[in-house]
Amino acid sequence: EAGVAQSPRYKIIEKRQSVAFWCNPISGHATLYWYQQILGQGPKLLIQFQNNGVVDDSQLPKDRFSAERLKGVDSTLKIQPAKLEDSAVYLCASSFTGTGGEKLFFGSGTQLSVL
Amino acid sequence: DAKTTQPTSMDCAEGRAANLPCNHSTISGNEYVYWYRQIHSQGPQYIIHGLKNNETNEMASLIITEDRKSSTLILPHATLRDTAVYYCIVRVVTGANSKLTFGKGITLSVRP
Protein backbone atom coordinates (compact mmCIF):
# COMPACT_ATOMS: atom_id res chain seq x y z
CA GLU A 1 0.00 0.00 0.00
CA ALA A 2 1.18 3.56 -0.65
CA GLY A 3 2.63 5.39 2.30
CA VAL A 4 2.23 8.95 3.51
CA ALA A 5 3.37 11.36 0.80
CA GLN A 6 4.90 14.73 1.58
CA SER A 7 6.25 17.52 -0.58
CA PRO A 8 8.52 19.27 -1.07
CA ARG A 9 11.37 17.19 0.35
CA TYR A 10 13.54 20.25 1.00
CA LYS A 11 12.82 23.98 1.19
CA ILE A 12 15.14 26.91 1.77
CA ILE A 13 13.66 30.35 2.44
CA GLU A 14 14.67 33.63 4.01
CA LYS A 15 13.21 34.81 7.29
CA ARG A 16 9.89 36.63 7.01
CA GLN A 17 8.99 34.70 3.86
CA SER A 18 6.05 32.30 3.65
CA VAL A 19 6.19 28.57 3.04
CA ALA A 20 3.68 25.75 2.65
CA PHE A 21 3.99 22.00 3.02
CA TRP A 22 1.67 19.39 1.59
CA CYS A 23 0.70 15.96 2.90
CA ASN A 24 -1.34 13.13 1.41
CA PRO A 25 -2.13 10.49 4.04
CA ILE A 26 -2.70 6.79 3.53
CA SER A 27 -6.05 6.17 1.84
CA GLY A 28 -8.84 5.68 4.35
CA HIS A 29 -6.99 7.15 7.30
CA ALA A 30 -9.23 9.54 9.18
CA THR A 31 -6.57 10.99 11.46
CA LEU A 32 -3.74 13.20 10.27
CA TYR A 33 -0.92 14.69 12.32
CA TRP A 34 1.71 17.34 11.71
CA TYR A 35 4.89 17.14 13.77
CA GLN A 36 7.89 19.47 13.97
CA GLN A 37 11.32 17.94 14.59
CA ILE A 38 14.18 20.25 15.47
CA LEU A 39 17.68 18.82 15.02
CA GLY A 40 18.64 16.58 17.93
CA GLN A 41 15.15 16.38 19.39
CA GLY A 42 12.18 14.05 19.07
CA PRO A 43 9.17 15.06 16.96
CA LYS A 44 6.74 17.49 18.58
CA LEU A 45 3.03 17.37 17.71
CA LEU A 46 1.78 20.61 16.17
CA ILE A 47 -1.75 19.69 15.15
CA GLN A 48 -4.03 16.66 14.89
CA PHE A 49 -7.01 16.39 12.54
CA GLN A 50 -9.87 13.91 12.74
CA ASN A 51 -11.32 13.94 9.23
CA ASN A 52 -11.51 17.70 8.50
CA GLY A 53 -11.86 18.81 12.12
CA VAL A 54 -9.08 19.85 14.50
CA VAL A 55 -8.71 17.59 17.54
CA ASP A 56 -5.63 19.18 19.08
CA ASP A 57 -3.69 22.29 18.09
CA SER A 58 -2.47 23.25 21.54
CA GLN A 59 1.19 23.39 20.49
CA LEU A 60 0.66 25.15 17.15
CA PRO A 61 2.08 28.73 17.16
CA LYS A 62 -1.11 30.19 15.78
CA ASP A 63 0.33 33.66 15.20
CA ARG A 64 2.39 32.29 12.31
CA PHE A 65 1.39 28.69 11.67
CA SER A 66 -1.83 27.50 10.08
CA ALA A 67 -3.05 24.15 8.82
CA GLU A 68 -6.07 22.90 6.98
CA ARG A 69 -7.57 19.65 5.81
CA LEU A 70 -10.55 20.89 3.87
CA LYS A 71 -11.91 17.66 2.37
CA GLY A 72 -10.71 15.36 5.10
CA VAL A 73 -7.93 13.93 2.94
CA ASP A 74 -4.91 16.07 1.94
CA SER A 75 -3.53 18.67 4.31
CA THR A 76 -1.35 21.76 4.06
CA LEU A 77 0.73 23.38 6.78
CA LYS A 78 1.71 27.01 6.29
CA ILE A 79 4.18 29.28 8.03
CA GLN A 80 3.83 33.05 7.55
CA PRO A 81 6.16 34.77 8.28
CA ALA A 82 8.95 32.28 8.93
CA LYS A 83 11.53 32.80 11.67
CA LEU A 84 15.01 31.35 12.00
CA GLU A 85 13.82 29.03 14.79
CA ASP A 86 11.33 27.40 12.40
CA SER A 87 14.22 25.55 10.75
CA ALA A 88 13.26 21.92 11.28
CA VAL A 89 11.87 18.81 9.63
CA TYR A 90 8.09 18.86 9.31
CA LEU A 91 6.62 15.38 9.47
CA CYS A 92 3.14 14.31 8.49
CA ALA A 93 1.61 11.12 9.87
CA SER A 94 -1.72 9.35 9.56
CA SER A 95 -3.67 6.61 11.30
CA PHE A 96 -6.97 4.85 10.70
CA THR A 97 -9.05 6.24 13.56
CA GLY A 98 -6.61 7.96 15.94
CA THR A 99 -7.34 5.80 18.96
CA GLY A 100 -4.62 4.67 21.30
CA GLY A 101 -4.09 1.11 20.05
CA GLU A 102 -3.17 2.07 16.50
CA LYS A 103 0.03 2.58 14.59
CA LEU A 104 0.95 5.97 13.17
CA PHE A 105 2.49 5.93 9.71
CA PHE A 106 4.93 8.75 8.98
CA GLY A 107 6.07 10.38 5.78
CA SER A 108 9.72 11.21 5.10
CA GLY A 109 9.21 14.84 6.03
CA THR A 110 10.03 18.25 4.59
CA GLN A 111 13.32 19.73 5.72
CA LEU A 112 12.96 23.51 6.09
CA SER A 113 15.94 25.83 6.35
CA VAL A 114 15.21 29.46 7.22
CA LEU A 115 18.15 31.78 6.48
CA ASP B 1 5.96 16.05 28.24
CA ALA B 2 7.41 12.63 27.56
CA LYS B 3 6.67 10.18 30.36
CA THR B 4 9.58 7.87 29.68
CA THR B 5 13.31 7.93 30.36
CA GLN B 6 15.88 6.22 28.18
CA PRO B 7 19.69 6.19 28.11
CA THR B 8 21.13 8.60 25.59
CA SER B 9 22.98 6.01 23.55
CA MET B 10 24.22 2.46 23.35
CA ASP B 11 25.97 0.22 20.91
CA CYS B 12 26.08 -3.43 20.07
CA ALA B 13 27.89 -5.76 17.71
CA GLU B 14 26.30 -6.85 14.47
CA GLY B 15 24.54 -10.21 14.83
CA ARG B 16 24.14 -9.88 18.57
CA ALA B 17 20.95 -9.04 20.44
CA ALA B 18 20.32 -5.37 21.21
CA ASN B 19 18.42 -4.79 24.46
CA LEU B 20 17.06 -1.25 24.74
CA PRO B 21 15.73 -0.30 28.18
CA CYS B 22 12.97 2.19 28.99
CA ASN B 23 11.66 3.48 32.29
CA HIS B 24 8.01 4.55 32.58
CA SER B 25 7.43 4.49 36.31
CA THR B 26 4.36 6.74 36.20
CA ILE B 27 2.50 4.76 33.53
CA SER B 28 -1.27 4.48 34.00
CA GLY B 29 -3.34 1.37 33.57
CA ASN B 30 -4.87 2.72 30.38
CA GLU B 31 -1.58 3.51 28.62
CA TYR B 32 0.20 1.43 26.03
CA VAL B 33 3.98 1.23 25.66
CA TYR B 34 5.00 1.99 22.08
CA TRP B 35 8.35 1.77 20.35
CA TYR B 36 9.24 3.65 17.18
CA ARG B 37 12.56 4.09 15.49
CA GLN B 38 13.92 6.77 13.19
CA ILE B 39 16.65 6.06 10.70
CA HIS B 40 18.61 9.07 9.51
CA SER B 41 16.66 11.31 7.08
CA GLN B 42 13.49 9.25 7.41
CA GLY B 43 10.26 9.59 9.37
CA PRO B 44 9.69 7.48 12.48
CA GLN B 45 8.75 3.84 11.87
CA TYR B 46 6.48 1.80 14.10
CA ILE B 47 8.15 -1.22 15.71
CA ILE B 48 5.85 -2.71 18.33
CA HIS B 49 3.49 -1.88 21.17
CA GLY B 50 2.04 -3.61 24.22
CA LEU B 51 -0.20 -3.10 27.21
CA LYS B 52 0.58 -5.77 29.79
CA ASN B 53 1.82 -8.90 28.07
CA ASN B 54 5.08 -9.41 26.26
CA GLU B 55 4.79 -9.01 22.51
CA THR B 56 6.78 -10.28 19.54
CA ASN B 57 6.60 -9.50 15.85
CA GLU B 58 8.87 -9.84 12.85
CA MET B 59 10.96 -6.84 13.91
CA ALA B 60 11.40 -7.16 17.66
CA SER B 61 10.22 -8.37 21.05
CA LEU B 62 8.83 -6.19 23.81
CA ILE B 63 9.25 -7.29 27.40
CA ILE B 64 7.15 -5.37 29.94
CA THR B 65 7.79 -5.87 33.65
CA GLU B 66 4.93 -7.15 35.78
CA ASP B 67 4.50 -3.78 37.49
CA ARG B 68 4.62 -2.10 34.04
CA LYS B 69 7.14 0.47 35.26
CA SER B 70 9.77 -0.47 32.73
CA SER B 71 10.21 -2.33 29.48
CA THR B 72 12.89 -3.61 27.15
CA LEU B 73 12.90 -3.69 23.38
CA ILE B 74 14.89 -6.59 22.02
CA LEU B 75 16.28 -6.73 18.50
CA PRO B 76 17.35 -10.40 18.40
CA HIS B 77 20.02 -10.17 15.69
CA ALA B 78 21.04 -6.56 15.13
CA THR B 79 22.25 -5.50 11.68
CA LEU B 80 23.95 -2.32 10.52
CA ARG B 81 20.56 -1.17 9.17
CA ASP B 82 19.21 -1.15 12.73
CA THR B 83 21.39 1.86 13.54
CA ALA B 84 18.80 4.50 14.44
CA VAL B 85 17.19 6.54 17.21
CA TYR B 86 14.68 4.41 19.14
CA TYR B 87 11.79 6.09 20.93
CA CYS B 88 9.89 4.55 23.83
CA ILE B 89 6.48 6.22 24.25
CA VAL B 90 3.47 5.74 26.49
CA ARG B 91 0.11 6.44 24.91
CA VAL B 92 -3.43 6.52 26.28
CA VAL B 93 -5.48 3.58 25.06
CA THR B 94 -8.85 5.14 24.46
CA GLY B 95 -10.18 8.24 22.80
CA ALA B 96 -9.55 9.87 19.45
CA ASN B 97 -7.36 12.51 21.05
CA SER B 98 -4.63 10.04 21.92
CA LYS B 99 -1.28 11.76 21.53
CA LEU B 100 1.99 10.12 20.59
CA THR B 101 4.52 12.25 22.51
CA PHE B 102 8.16 11.66 21.64
CA GLY B 103 11.14 12.19 23.92
CA LYS B 104 14.75 12.31 22.75
CA GLY B 105 15.04 8.56 22.36
CA ILE B 106 18.11 6.37 22.53
CA THR B 107 20.65 6.28 19.72
CA LEU B 108 21.60 2.70 18.88
CA SER B 109 24.81 2.21 16.95
CA VAL B 110 25.41 -1.25 15.52
CA ARG B 111 29.08 -1.87 14.86
CA PRO B 112 30.48 -4.37 12.33
PDB file of C-alpha atoms in Angstrom:
ATOM      1  CA  GLU A   1       0.000   0.000   0.000  1.00  0.00           C
ATOM      2  CA  ALA A   2       1.184   3.559  -0.655  1.00  0.00           C
ATOM      3  CA  GLY A   3       2.633   5.387   2.299  1.00  0.00           C
ATOM      4  CA  VAL A   4       2.233   8.952   3.510  1.00  0.00           C
ATOM      5  CA  ALA A   5       3.365  11.362   0.800  1.00  0.00           C
ATOM      6  CA  GLN A   6       4.903  14.732   1.575  1.00  0.00           C
ATOM      7  CA  SER A   7       6.252  17.519  -0.582  1.00  0.00           C
ATOM      8  CA  PRO A   8       8.525  19.268  -1.066  1.00  0.00           C
ATOM      9  CA  ARG A   9      11.369  17.190   0.353  1.00  0.00           C
ATOM     10  CA  TYR A  10      13.536  20.251   0.997  1.00  0.00           C
ATOM     11  CA  LYS A  11      12.822  23.978   1.194  1.00  0.00           C
ATOM     12  CA  ILE A  12      15.135  26.914   1.767  1.00  0.00           C
ATOM     13  CA  ILE A  13      13.661  30.353   2.439  1.00  0.00           C
ATOM     14  CA  GLU A  14      14.673  33.627   4.013  1.00  0.00           C
ATOM     15  CA  LYS A  15      13.214  34.806   7.288  1.00  0.00           C
ATOM     16  CA  ARG A  16       9.890  36.626   7.013  1.00  0.00           C
ATOM     17  CA  GLN A  17       8.986  34.698   3.862  1.00  0.00           C
ATOM     18  CA  SER A  18       6.051  32.296   3.649  1.00  0.00           C
ATOM     19  CA  VAL A  19       6.189  28.573   3.036  1.00  0.00           C
ATOM     20  CA  ALA A  20       3.679  25.749   2.650  1.00  0.00           C
ATOM     21  CA  PHE A  21       3.990  22.005   3.016  1.00  0.00           C
ATOM     22  CA  TRP A  22       1.668  19.394   1.587  1.00  0.00           C
ATOM     23  CA  CYS A  23       0.697  15.956   2.898  1.00  0.00           C
ATOM     24  CA  ASN A  24      -1.339  13.130   1.405  1.00  0.00           C
ATOM     25  CA  PRO A  25      -2.128  10.490   4.041  1.00  0.00           C
ATOM     26  CA  ILE A  26      -2.699   6.785   3.526  1.00  0.00           C
ATOM     27  CA  SER A  27      -6.048   6.169   1.836  1.00  0.00           C
ATOM     28  CA  GLY A  28      -8.841   5.683   4.346  1.00  0.00           C
ATOM     29  CA  HIS A  29      -6.986   7.148   7.296  1.00  0.00           C
ATOM     30  CA  ALA A  30      -9.233   9.545   9.176  1.00  0.00           C
ATOM     31  CA  THR A  31      -6.572  10.995  11.463  1.00  0.00           C
ATOM     32  CA  LEU A  32      -3.741  13.198  10.267  1.00  0.00           C
ATOM     33  CA  TYR A  33      -0.923  14.692  12.322  1.00  0.00           C
ATOM     34  CA  TRP A  34       1.711  17.340  11.711  1.00  0.00           C
ATOM     35  CA  TYR A  35       4.894  17.137  13.774  1.00  0.00           C
ATOM     36  CA  GLN A  36       7.890  19.466  13.970  1.00  0.00           C
ATOM     37  CA  GLN A  37      11.316  17.943  14.587  1.00  0.00           C
ATOM     38  CA  ILE A  38      14.182  20.250  15.472  1.00  0.00           C
ATOM     39  CA  LEU A  39      17.675  18.822  15.025  1.00  0.00           C
ATOM     40  CA  GLY A  40      18.638  16.579  17.933  1.00  0.00           C
ATOM     41  CA  GLN A  41      15.150  16.376  19.387  1.00  0.00           C
ATOM     42  CA  GLY A  42      12.179  14.050  19.072  1.00  0.00           C
ATOM     43  CA  PRO A  43       9.172  15.061  16.958  1.00  0.00           C
ATOM     44  CA  LYS A  44       6.737  17.490  18.580  1.00  0.00           C
ATOM     45  CA  LEU A  45       3.031  17.367  17.714  1.00  0.00           C
ATOM     46  CA  LEU A  46       1.781  20.614  16.170  1.00  0.00           C
ATOM     47  CA  ILE A  47      -1.754  19.688  15.154  1.00  0.00           C
ATOM     48  CA  GLN A  48      -4.028  16.657  14.889  1.00  0.00           C
ATOM     49  CA  PHE A  49      -7.015  16.385  12.544  1.00  0.00           C
ATOM     50  CA  GLN A  50      -9.869  13.906  12.744  1.00  0.00           C
ATOM     51  CA  ASN A  51     -11.323  13.941   9.227  1.00  0.00           C
ATOM     52  CA  ASN A  52     -11.508  17.698   8.499  1.00  0.00           C
ATOM     53  CA  GLY A  53     -11.861  18.808  12.123  1.00  0.00           C
ATOM     54  CA  VAL A  54      -9.082  19.854  14.496  1.00  0.00           C
ATOM     55  CA  VAL A  55      -8.714  17.588  17.537  1.00  0.00           C
ATOM     56  CA  ASP A  56      -5.634  19.176  19.084  1.00  0.00           C
ATOM     57  CA  ASP A  57      -3.694  22.289  18.092  1.00  0.00           C
ATOM     58  CA  SER A  58      -2.474  23.249  21.543  1.00  0.00           C
ATOM     59  CA  GLN A  59       1.190  23.385  20.487  1.00  0.00           C
ATOM     60  CA  LEU A  60       0.660  25.149  17.154  1.00  0.00           C
ATOM     61  CA  PRO A  61       2.082  28.728  17.164  1.00  0.00           C
ATOM     62  CA  LYS A  62      -1.106  30.194  15.782  1.00  0.00           C
ATOM     63  CA  ASP A  63       0.327  33.661  15.197  1.00  0.00           C
ATOM     64  CA  ARG A  64       2.385  32.289  12.314  1.00  0.00           C
ATOM     65  CA  PHE A  65       1.392  28.688  11.671  1.00  0.00           C
ATOM     66  CA  SER A  66      -1.833  27.499  10.081  1.00  0.00           C
ATOM     67  CA  ALA A  67      -3.045  24.150   8.816  1.00  0.00           C
ATOM     68  CA  GLU A  68      -6.065  22.903   6.976  1.00  0.00           C
ATOM     69  CA  ARG A  69      -7.574  19.652   5.813  1.00  0.00           C
ATOM     70  CA  LEU A  70     -10.555  20.886   3.874  1.00  0.00           C
ATOM     71  CA  LYS A  71     -11.913  17.665   2.368  1.00  0.00           C
ATOM     72  CA  GLY A  72     -10.707  15.363   5.095  1.00  0.00           C
ATOM     73  CA  VAL A  73      -7.928  13.932   2.945  1.00  0.00           C
ATOM     74  CA  ASP A  74      -4.910  16.073   1.944  1.00  0.00           C
ATOM     75  CA  SER A  75      -3.531  18.670   4.309  1.00  0.00           C
ATOM     76  CA  THR A  76      -1.349  21.759   4.056  1.00  0.00           C
ATOM     77  CA  LEU A  77       0.732  23.384   6.778  1.00  0.00           C
ATOM     78  CA  LYS A  78       1.710  27.011   6.285  1.00  0.00           C
ATOM     79  CA  ILE A  79       4.183  29.285   8.034  1.00  0.00           C
ATOM     80  CA  GLN A  80       3.828  33.049   7.546  1.00  0.00           C
ATOM     81  CA  PRO A  81       6.159  34.765   8.278  1.00  0.00           C
ATOM     82  CA  ALA A  82       8.955  32.278   8.929  1.00  0.00           C
ATOM     83  CA  LYS A  83      11.534  32.798  11.673  1.00  0.00           C
ATOM     84  CA  LEU A  84      15.014  31.347  12.005  1.00  0.00           C
ATOM     85  CA  GLU A  85      13.824  29.032  14.791  1.00  0.00           C
ATOM     86  CA  ASP A  86      11.328  27.397  12.397  1.00  0.00           C
ATOM     87  CA  SER A  87      14.217  25.550  10.751  1.00  0.00           C
ATOM     88  CA  ALA A  88      13.260  21.918  11.277  1.00  0.00           C
ATOM     89  CA  VAL A  89      11.866  18.809   9.625  1.00  0.00           C
ATOM     90  CA  TYR A  90       8.088  18.858   9.312  1.00  0.00           C
ATOM     91  CA  LEU A  91       6.622  15.382   9.469  1.00  0.00           C
ATOM     92  CA  CYS A  92       3.139  14.312   8.494  1.00  0.00           C
ATOM     93  CA  ALA A  93       1.612  11.116   9.869  1.00  0.00           C
ATOM     94  CA  SER A  94      -1.719   9.351   9.564  1.00  0.00           C
ATOM     95  CA  SER A  95      -3.665   6.614  11.298  1.00  0.00           C
ATOM     96  CA  PHE A  96      -6.965   4.848  10.705  1.00  0.00           C
ATOM     97  CA  THR A  97      -9.047   6.244  13.565  1.00  0.00           C
ATOM     98  CA  GLY A  98      -6.614   7.958  15.938  1.00  0.00           C
ATOM     99  CA  THR A  99      -7.340   5.805  18.957  1.00  0.00           C
ATOM    100  CA  GLY A 100      -4.621   4.667  21.297  1.00  0.00           C
ATOM    101  CA  GLY A 101      -4.087   1.114  20.052  1.00  0.00           C
ATOM    102  CA  GLU A 102      -3.167   2.065  16.499  1.00  0.00           C
ATOM    103  CA  LYS A 103       0.032   2.581  14.586  1.00  0.00           C
ATOM    104  CA  LEU A 104       0.951   5.965  13.166  1.00  0.00           C
ATOM    105  CA  PHE A 105       2.495   5.934   9.710  1.00  0.00           C
ATOM    106  CA  PHE A 106       4.929   8.753   8.976  1.00  0.00           C
ATOM    107  CA  GLY A 107       6.068  10.385   5.779  1.00  0.00           C
ATOM    108  CA  SER A 108       9.718  11.211   5.097  1.00  0.00           C
ATOM    109  CA  GLY A 109       9.208  14.841   6.029  1.00  0.00           C
ATOM    110  CA  THR A 110      10.025  18.249   4.592  1.00  0.00           C
ATOM    111  CA  GLN A 111      13.317  19.734   5.715  1.00  0.00           C
ATOM    112  CA  LEU A 112      12.962  23.505   6.089  1.00  0.00           C
ATOM    113  CA  SER A 113      15.938  25.828   6.347  1.00  0.00           C
ATOM    114  CA  VAL A 114      15.214  29.459   7.219  1.00  0.00           C
ATOM    115  CA  LEU A 115      18.149  31.784   6.481  1.00  0.00           C
TER     116      LEU A 115
ATOM    117  CA  ASP B   1       5.957  16.049  28.239  1.00  0.00           C
ATOM    118  CA  ALA B   2       7.409  12.633  27.557  1.00  0.00           C
ATOM    119  CA  LYS B   3       6.667  10.183  30.361  1.00  0.00           C
ATOM    120  CA  THR B   4       9.583   7.870  29.681  1.00  0.00           C
ATOM    121  CA  THR B   5      13.313   7.933  30.361  1.00  0.00           C
ATOM    122  CA  GLN B   6      15.885   6.219  28.179  1.00  0.00           C
ATOM    123  CA  PRO B   7      19.693   6.186  28.112  1.00  0.00           C
ATOM    124  CA  THR B   8      21.134   8.602  25.593  1.00  0.00           C
ATOM    125  CA  SER B   9      22.985   6.010  23.555  1.00  0.00           C
ATOM    126  CA  MET B  10      24.217   2.464  23.352  1.00  0.00           C
ATOM    127  CA  ASP B  11      25.970   0.221  20.908  1.00  0.00           C
ATOM    128  CA  CYS B  12      26.079  -3.431  20.074  1.00  0.00           C
ATOM    129  CA  ALA B  13      27.892  -5.763  17.711  1.00  0.00           C
ATOM    130  CA  GLU B  14      26.297  -6.855  14.469  1.00  0.00           C
ATOM    131  CA  GLY B  15      24.539 -10.205  14.828  1.00  0.00           C
ATOM    132  CA  ARG B  16      24.136  -9.878  18.574  1.00  0.00           C
ATOM    133  CA  ALA B  17      20.952  -9.039  20.437  1.00  0.00           C
ATOM    134  CA  ALA B  18      20.319  -5.374  21.207  1.00  0.00           C
ATOM    135  CA  ASN B  19      18.421  -4.786  24.462  1.00  0.00           C
ATOM    136  CA  LEU B  20      17.064  -1.246  24.738  1.00  0.00           C
ATOM    137  CA  PRO B  21      15.725  -0.299  28.180  1.00  0.00           C
ATOM    138  CA  CYS B  22      12.974   2.186  28.987  1.00  0.00           C
ATOM    139  CA  ASN B  23      11.661   3.476  32.294  1.00  0.00           C
ATOM    140  CA  HIS B  24       8.014   4.547  32.576  1.00  0.00           C
ATOM    141  CA  SER B  25       7.432   4.492  36.313  1.00  0.00           C
ATOM    142  CA  THR B  26       4.357   6.740  36.197  1.00  0.00           C
ATOM    143  CA  ILE B  27       2.504   4.757  33.531  1.00  0.00           C
ATOM    144  CA  SER B  28      -1.265   4.483  34.004  1.00  0.00           C
ATOM    145  CA  GLY B  29      -3.336   1.368  33.574  1.00  0.00           C
ATOM    146  CA  ASN B  30      -4.870   2.722  30.377  1.00  0.00           C
ATOM    147  CA  GLU B  31      -1.582   3.507  28.615  1.00  0.00           C
ATOM    148  CA  TYR B  32       0.199   1.429  26.028  1.00  0.00           C
ATOM    149  CA  VAL B  33       3.981   1.234  25.655  1.00  0.00           C
ATOM    150  CA  TYR B  34       4.996   1.988  22.076  1.00  0.00           C
ATOM    151  CA  TRP B  35       8.353   1.774  20.350  1.00  0.00           C
ATOM    152  CA  TYR B  36       9.243   3.652  17.185  1.00  0.00           C
ATOM    153  CA  ARG B  37      12.563   4.091  15.490  1.00  0.00           C
ATOM    154  CA  GLN B  38      13.923   6.768  13.189  1.00  0.00           C
ATOM    155  CA  ILE B  39      16.650   6.063  10.701  1.00  0.00           C
ATOM    156  CA  HIS B  40      18.606   9.067   9.511  1.00  0.00           C
ATOM    157  CA  SER B  41      16.658  11.306   7.083  1.00  0.00           C
ATOM    158  CA  GLN B  42      13.488   9.255   7.410  1.00  0.00           C
ATOM    159  CA  GLY B  43      10.260   9.591   9.373  1.00  0.00           C
ATOM    160  CA  PRO B  44       9.692   7.476  12.479  1.00  0.00           C
ATOM    161  CA  GLN B  45       8.755   3.843  11.866  1.00  0.00           C
ATOM    162  CA  TYR B  46       6.481   1.805  14.100  1.00  0.00           C
ATOM    163  CA  ILE B  47       8.146  -1.222  15.710  1.00  0.00           C
ATOM    164  CA  ILE B  48       5.851  -2.707  18.330  1.00  0.00           C
ATOM    165  CA  HIS B  49       3.495  -1.883  21.173  1.00  0.00           C
ATOM    166  CA  GLY B  50       2.045  -3.612  24.219  1.00  0.00           C
ATOM    167  CA  LEU B  51      -0.205  -3.098  27.213  1.00  0.00           C
ATOM    168  CA  LYS B  52       0.584  -5.775  29.793  1.00  0.00           C
ATOM    169  CA  ASN B  53       1.819  -8.898  28.071  1.00  0.00           C
ATOM    170  CA  ASN B  54       5.082  -9.406  26.257  1.00  0.00           C
ATOM    171  CA  GLU B  55       4.787  -9.009  22.506  1.00  0.00           C
ATOM    172  CA  THR B  56       6.776 -10.276  19.541  1.00  0.00           C
ATOM    173  CA  ASN B  57       6.596  -9.502  15.846  1.00  0.00           C
ATOM    174  CA  GLU B  58       8.874  -9.843  12.849  1.00  0.00           C
ATOM    175  CA  MET B  59      10.963  -6.843  13.911  1.00  0.00           C
ATOM    176  CA  ALA B  60      11.403  -7.164  17.655  1.00  0.00           C
ATOM    177  CA  SER B  61      10.216  -8.371  21.045  1.00  0.00           C
ATOM    178  CA  LEU B  62       8.831  -6.187  23.808  1.00  0.00           C
ATOM    179  CA  ILE B  63       9.249  -7.290  27.399  1.00  0.00           C
ATOM    180  CA  ILE B  64       7.148  -5.369  29.945  1.00  0.00           C
ATOM    181  CA  THR B  65       7.791  -5.868  33.647  1.00  0.00           C
ATOM    182  CA  GLU B  66       4.934  -7.153  35.777  1.00  0.00           C
ATOM    183  CA  ASP B  67       4.500  -3.782  37.495  1.00  0.00           C
ATOM    184  CA  ARG B  68       4.623  -2.103  34.040  1.00  0.00           C
ATOM    185  CA  LYS B  69       7.139   0.471  35.264  1.00  0.00           C
ATOM    186  CA  SER B  70       9.769  -0.468  32.734  1.00  0.00           C
ATOM    187  CA  SER B  71      10.207  -2.334  29.480  1.00  0.00           C
ATOM    188  CA  THR B  72      12.894  -3.611  27.154  1.00  0.00           C
ATOM    189  CA  LEU B  73      12.899  -3.687  23.381  1.00  0.00           C
ATOM    190  CA  ILE B  74      14.886  -6.589  22.020  1.00  0.00           C
ATOM    191  CA  LEU B  75      16.278  -6.735  18.497  1.00  0.00           C
ATOM    192  CA  PRO B  76      17.353 -10.397  18.395  1.00  0.00           C
ATOM    193  CA  HIS B  77      20.018 -10.166  15.687  1.00  0.00           C
ATOM    194  CA  ALA B  78      21.039  -6.559  15.133  1.00  0.00           C
ATOM    195  CA  THR B  79      22.248  -5.501  11.684  1.00  0.00           C
ATOM    196  CA  LEU B  80      23.946  -2.317  10.517  1.00  0.00           C
ATOM    197  CA  ARG B  81      20.560  -1.169   9.172  1.00  0.00           C
ATOM    198  CA  ASP B  82      19.205  -1.154  12.732  1.00  0.00           C
ATOM    199  CA  THR B  83      21.386   1.863  13.543  1.00  0.00           C
ATOM    200  CA  ALA B  84      18.796   4.501  14.438  1.00  0.00           C
ATOM    201  CA  VAL B  85      17.187   6.536  17.209  1.00  0.00           C
ATOM    202  CA  TYR B  86      14.684   4.406  19.139  1.00  0.00           C
ATOM    203  CA  TYR B  87      11.787   6.087  20.932  1.00  0.00           C
ATOM    204  CA  CYS B  88       9.890   4.550  23.835  1.00  0.00           C
ATOM    205  CA  ILE B  89       6.481   6.220  24.246  1.00  0.00           C
ATOM    206  CA  VAL B  90       3.466   5.744  26.493  1.00  0.00           C
ATOM    207  CA  ARG B  91       0.110   6.436  24.914  1.00  0.00           C
ATOM    208  CA  VAL B  92      -3.429   6.522  26.281  1.00  0.00           C
ATOM    209  CA  VAL B  93      -5.477   3.578  25.062  1.00  0.00           C
ATOM    210  CA  THR B  94      -8.852   5.139  24.464  1.00  0.00           C
ATOM    211  CA  GLY B  95     -10.184   8.240  22.795  1.00  0.00           C
ATOM    212  CA  ALA B  96      -9.549   9.866  19.455  1.00  0.00           C
ATOM    213  CA  ASN B  97      -7.359  12.507  21.052  1.00  0.00           C
ATOM    214  CA  SER B  98      -4.625  10.039  21.924  1.00  0.00           C
ATOM    215  CA  LYS B  99      -1.280  11.756  21.533  1.00  0.00           C
ATOM    216  CA  LEU B 100       1.988  10.123  20.593  1.00  0.00           C
ATOM    217  CA  THR B 101       4.519  12.246  22.514  1.00  0.00           C
ATOM    218  CA  PHE B 102       8.159  11.662  21.643  1.00  0.00           C
ATOM    219  CA  GLY B 103      11.135  12.190  23.924  1.00  0.00           C
ATOM    220  CA  LYS B 104      14.755  12.312  22.753  1.00  0.00           C
ATOM    221  CA  GLY B 105      15.038   8.565  22.357  1.00  0.00           C
ATOM    222  CA  ILE B 106      18.108   6.373  22.526  1.00  0.00           C
ATOM    223  CA  THR B 107      20.653   6.276  19.715  1.00  0.00           C
ATOM    224  CA  LEU B 108      21.602   2.703  18.880  1.00  0.00           C
ATOM    225  CA  SER B 109      24.814   2.211  16.953  1.00  0.00           C
ATOM    226  CA  VAL B 110      25.408  -1.252  15.519  1.00  0.00           C
ATOM    227  CA  ARG B 111      29.084  -1.870  14.860  1.00  0.00           C
ATOM    228  CA  PRO B 112      30.475  -4.368  12.326  1.00  0.00           C
TER     229      PRO B 112
END
